[in-house]
Amino acid sequence: MYLAHSTNAEFIYVSNGTSYSPGWRRAYNTKNKPTAADVGALPLSGGALTGGLTAAGEIISKSANGLRIVYGNYGFFIRNDGSSTYFMLTDSGNSLGTYNRLRPLIINNANGAVTIGNGLNVTGGINGSLNGNASTATKLQTARKISGVAFDGSSDITLKASHVGAFALGQTGSRVANDKAVGWNWNSGVYNANIGGASTLILHFNMNAGSCPAVQFRVNYKNGGIFYRSARDGYGFEADWSEFYTTTRKPSAGDVGAYTQAECNSRFITGIRLGGLSSVQTWKWSRLV
């Protein structure tokens, strides 16, 4: 074995028989330290690991971009610009390059709010409290009906009283031609009908069941009479309007089977006291021809 040295370097020549290759070998010391490559280590300045890495503590990156995954055509990495943290993607074919315009996920560093920038598909359930409005949704995925009126979310709908089984607050439909024009099986409501030179109000009730499926009330202006008519089974209105008697529209003598005042005056003696006397003297009269 031989020793040789120069400035900050020492060499050893070793010869140990035919089975050992002789030659000069450099000796390491405090002045001549081995490199990371000399001992199969990763330099502090960075490099590439050919195997996995397991850390018992945190792996800390002081760069805005960190923890990049490169596989296939794309690169993925996490970026923290000081105010927000992003999941970033590269363009296809540039897996080691900078991020593209997509922002799949953004976390506000101050309040933790999460923004999903390019859509979200959920295959399982979502539990929690949801607030706010969908900003881009224009239609329901599956259209529905509300009280029989189609609704897909793209526009407002108008429900009528008939849709919910109620009376309209105002006139039902358009004015009809006469007081018999409202059919027995029409929707319940308040109808306006022409009658002479005026109009009349017809209050129509239809339940479309039973022996009397519908009834109507007709009211004229200025207490001018209240009339009614009722339907039978599926035959409709077989009888004409019947009038209610009121204090302002009393029945006539003929309506109740009585004589009128004029008839009474022409057929009976008037102005003669009966009773209190034993007899009453009358006179004879002859009919003039």
Tab-separated table of N, CA and C in Angstrom, residues 40-95:
chain	number	residue	atom	x	y	z
A	40	GLY	N	-24.481	8.145	-3.475
A	40	GLY	CA	-25.838	7.742	-3.856
A	40	GLY	C	-26.926	8.461	-3.089
A	41	ALA	N	-26.719	9.751	-2.790
A	41	ALA	CA	-27.700	10.540	-2.033
A	41	ALA	C	-28.315	11.616	-2.923
A	42	LEU	N	-29.417	12.236	-2.430
A	42	LEU	CA	-30.105	13.303	-3.154
A	42	LEU	C	-29.520	14.635	-2.734
A	43	PRO	N	-29.023	15.439	-3.674
A	43	PRO	CA	-28.421	16.720	-3.301
A	43	PRO	C	-29.442	17.661	-2.665
A	44	LEU	N	-28.969	18.550	-1.795
A	44	LEU	CA	-29.852	19.550	-1.199
A	44	LEU	C	-30.371	20.528	-2.240
A	45	SER	N	-29.668	20.667	-3.335
A	45	SER	CA	-30.103	21.577	-4.389
A	45	SER	C	-31.232	20.993	-5.237
A	46	GLY	N	-31.568	19.749	-5.007
A	46	GLY	CA	-32.657	19.121	-5.734
A	46	GLY	C	-32.170	18.043	-6.663
A	47	GLY	N	-33.115	17.192	-7.031
A	47	GLY	CA	-32.790	16.092	-7.916
A	47	GLY	C	-34.007	15.216	-8.113
A	48	ALA	N	-33.756	14.013	-8.577
A	48	ALA	CA	-34.845	13.091	-8.870
A	48	ALA	C	-34.698	11.837	-8.039
A	49	LEU	N	-35.810	11.447	-7.373
A	49	LEU	CA	-35.856	10.178	-6.662
A	49	LEU	C	-36.338	9.099	-7.616
A	50	THR	N	-35.706	7.974	-7.576
A	50	THR	CA	-36.141	6.862	-8.420
A	50	THR	C	-37.053	5.905	-7.670
A	51	GLY	N	-37.270	6.162	-6.391
A	51	GLY	CA	-38.161	5.337	-5.583
A	51	GLY	C	-39.105	6.212	-4.776
A	52	GLY	N	-39.847	5.578	-3.896
A	52	GLY	CA	-40.796	6.311	-3.079
A	52	GLY	C	-40.133	7.054	-1.935
A	53	LEU	N	-40.913	7.972	-1.332
A	53	LEU	CA	-40.423	8.761	-0.213
A	53	LEU	C	-41.474	8.755	0.882
A	54	THR	N	-41.075	8.366	2.057
A	54	THR	CA	-41.962	8.374	3.219
A	54	THR	C	-41.380	9.303	4.263
A	55	ALA	N	-42.207	10.228	4.753
A	55	ALA	CA	-41.745	11.192	5.744
A	55	ALA	C	-42.561	11.031	7.011
A	56	ALA	N	-41.894	11.061	8.145
A	56	ALA	CA	-42.589	10.994	9.429
A	56	ALA	C	-43.093	12.360	9.865
A	57	GLY	N	-42.618	13.416	9.206
A	57	GLY	CA	-43.059	14.768	9.513
A	57	GLY	C	-43.589	15.464	8.273
A	58	GLU	N	-43.796	16.755	8.371
A	58	GLU	CA	-44.307	17.527	7.246
A	58	GLU	C	-43.268	17.636	6.140
A	59	ILE	N	-43.786	17.679	4.903
A	59	ILE	CA	-42.956	18.034	3.764
A	59	ILE	C	-43.308	19.471	3.410
A	60	ILE	N	-42.405	20.380	3.606
A	60	ILE	CA	-42.684	21.812	3.507
A	60	ILE	C	-42.123	22.357	2.205
A	61	SER	N	-43.001	23.056	1.461
A	61	SER	CA	-42.579	23.750	0.251
A	61	SER	C	-42.784	25.241	0.472
A	62	LYS	N	-41.748	26.036	0.244
A	62	LYS	CA	-41.844	27.485	0.374
A	62	LYS	C	-42.019	28.163	-0.974
A	63	SER	N	-42.365	27.389	-1.977
A	63	SER	CA	-42.667	27.928	-3.298
A	63	SER	C	-44.182	28.065	-3.438
A	64	ALA	N	-44.622	29.002	-4.280
A	64	ALA	CA	-46.064	29.148	-4.513
A	64	ALA	C	-46.652	27.878	-5.104
A	65	ASN	N	-45.888	27.220	-5.974
A	65	ASN	CA	-46.318	25.951	-6.553
A	65	ASN	C	-45.627	24.812	-5.828
A	66	GLY	N	-46.389	23.775	-5.495
A	66	GLY	CA	-45.785	22.655	-4.798
A	66	GLY	C	-46.568	21.375	-5.017
A	67	LEU	N	-45.917	20.268	-4.689
A	67	LEU	CA	-46.544	18.946	-4.726
A	67	LEU	C	-47.149	18.658	-6.094
A	68	ARG	N	-46.320	18.642	-7.107
A	68	ARG	CA	-46.772	18.385	-8.477
A	68	ARG	C	-46.812	16.885	-8.739
A	69	ILE	N	-47.858	16.464	-9.446
A	69	ILE	CA	-47.984	15.080	-9.897
A	69	ILE	C	-47.944	15.090	-11.417
A	70	VAL	N	-47.008	14.337	-11.985
A	70	VAL	CA	-46.845	14.274	-13.432
A	70	VAL	C	-47.105	12.851	-13.882
A	71	TYR	N	-48.134	12.691	-14.705
A	71	TYR	CA	-48.431	11.364	-15.239
A	71	TYR	C	-49.257	11.545	-16.502
A	72	GLY	N	-48.946	10.788	-17.542
A	72	GLY	CA	-49.658	10.943	-18.798
A	72	GLY	C	-49.351	12.291	-19.427
A	73	ASN	N	-50.341	12.902	-20.030
A	73	ASN	CA	-50.125	14.158	-20.751
A	73	ASN	C	-50.249	15.394	-19.874
A	74	TYR	N	-50.792	15.235	-18.670
A	74	TYR	CA	-51.094	16.401	-17.847
A	74	TYR	C	-50.275	16.404	-16.564
A	75	GLY	N	-50.099	17.623	-16.058
A	75	GLY	CA	-49.506	17.797	-14.748
A	75	GLY	C	-50.519	18.423	-13.800
A	76	PHE	N	-50.458	18.017	-12.543
A	76	PHE	CA	-51.343	18.574	-11.519
A	76	PHE	C	-50.482	19.033	-10.355
A	77	PHE	N	-50.794	20.225	-9.825
A	77	PHE	CA	-50.055	20.680	-8.653
A	77	PHE	C	-50.931	21.607	-7.829
A	78	ILE	N	-50.514	21.842	-6.611
A	78	ILE	CA	-51.212	22.738	-5.693
A	78	ILE	C	-50.471	24.069	-5.672
A	79	ARG	N	-51.242	25.158	-5.759
A	79	ARG	CA	-50.640	26.485	-5.769
A	79	ARG	C	-51.279	27.334	-4.676
A	80	ASN	N	-50.440	28.018	-3.913
A	80	ASN	CA	-50.891	28.961	-2.889
A	80	ASN	C	-50.286	30.320	-3.219
A	81	ASP	N	-51.147	31.265	-3.661
A	81	ASP	CA	-50.624	32.578	-4.045
A	81	ASP	C	-50.671	33.583	-2.898
A	82	GLY	N	-50.960	33.114	-1.691
A	82	GLY	CA	-51.007	33.987	-0.532
A	82	GLY	C	-52.416	34.313	-0.094
A	83	SER	N	-53.353	34.416	-1.037
A	83	SER	CA	-54.745	34.709	-0.692
A	83	SER	C	-55.663	33.521	-0.929
A	84	SER	N	-55.317	32.695	-1.909
A	84	SER	CA	-56.124	31.518	-2.217
A	84	SER	C	-55.223	30.341	-2.536
A	85	THR	N	-55.762	29.152	-2.326
A	85	THR	CA	-55.062	27.918	-2.663
A	85	THR	C	-55.825	27.241	-3.797
A	86	TYR	N	-55.092	26.774	-4.813
A	86	TYR	CA	-55.713	26.256	-6.026
A	86	TYR	C	-55.251	24.832	-6.303
A	87	PHE	N	-56.134	24.043	-6.893
A	87	PHE	CA	-55.740	22.820	-7.571
A	87	PHE	C	-55.545	23.206	-9.031
A	88	MET	N	-54.323	23.061	-9.551
A	88	MET	CA	-54.001	23.559	-10.878
A	88	MET	C	-53.703	22.408	-11.833
A	89	LEU	N	-53.976	22.635	-13.114
A	89	LEU	CA	-53.691	21.680	-14.176
A	89	LEU	C	-52.851	22.354	-15.250
A	90	THR	N	-52.048	21.552	-15.932
A	90	THR	CA	-51.277	22.062	-17.062
A	90	THR	C	-52.005	21.723	-18.358
A	91	ASP	N	-51.553	22.317	-19.443
A	91	ASP	CA	-52.068	21.933	-20.750
A	91	ASP	C	-51.578	20.537	-21.105
A	92	SER	N	-52.311	19.882	-21.984
A	92	SER	CA	-51.918	18.546	-22.416
A	92	SER	C	-50.568	18.593	-23.126
A	93	GLY	N	-49.703	17.663	-22.779
A	93	GLY	CA	-48.371	17.604	-23.373
A	93	GLY	C	-47.360	18.507	-22.710
A	94	ASN	N	-47.767	19.221	-21.664
A	94	ASN	CA	-46.852	20.135	-20.968
A	94	ASN	C	-46.949	19.889	-19.465
A	95	SER	N	-46.748	18.648	-19.079
A	95	SER	CA	-46.976	18.243	-17.694
A	95	SER	C	-46.039	18.920	-16.708
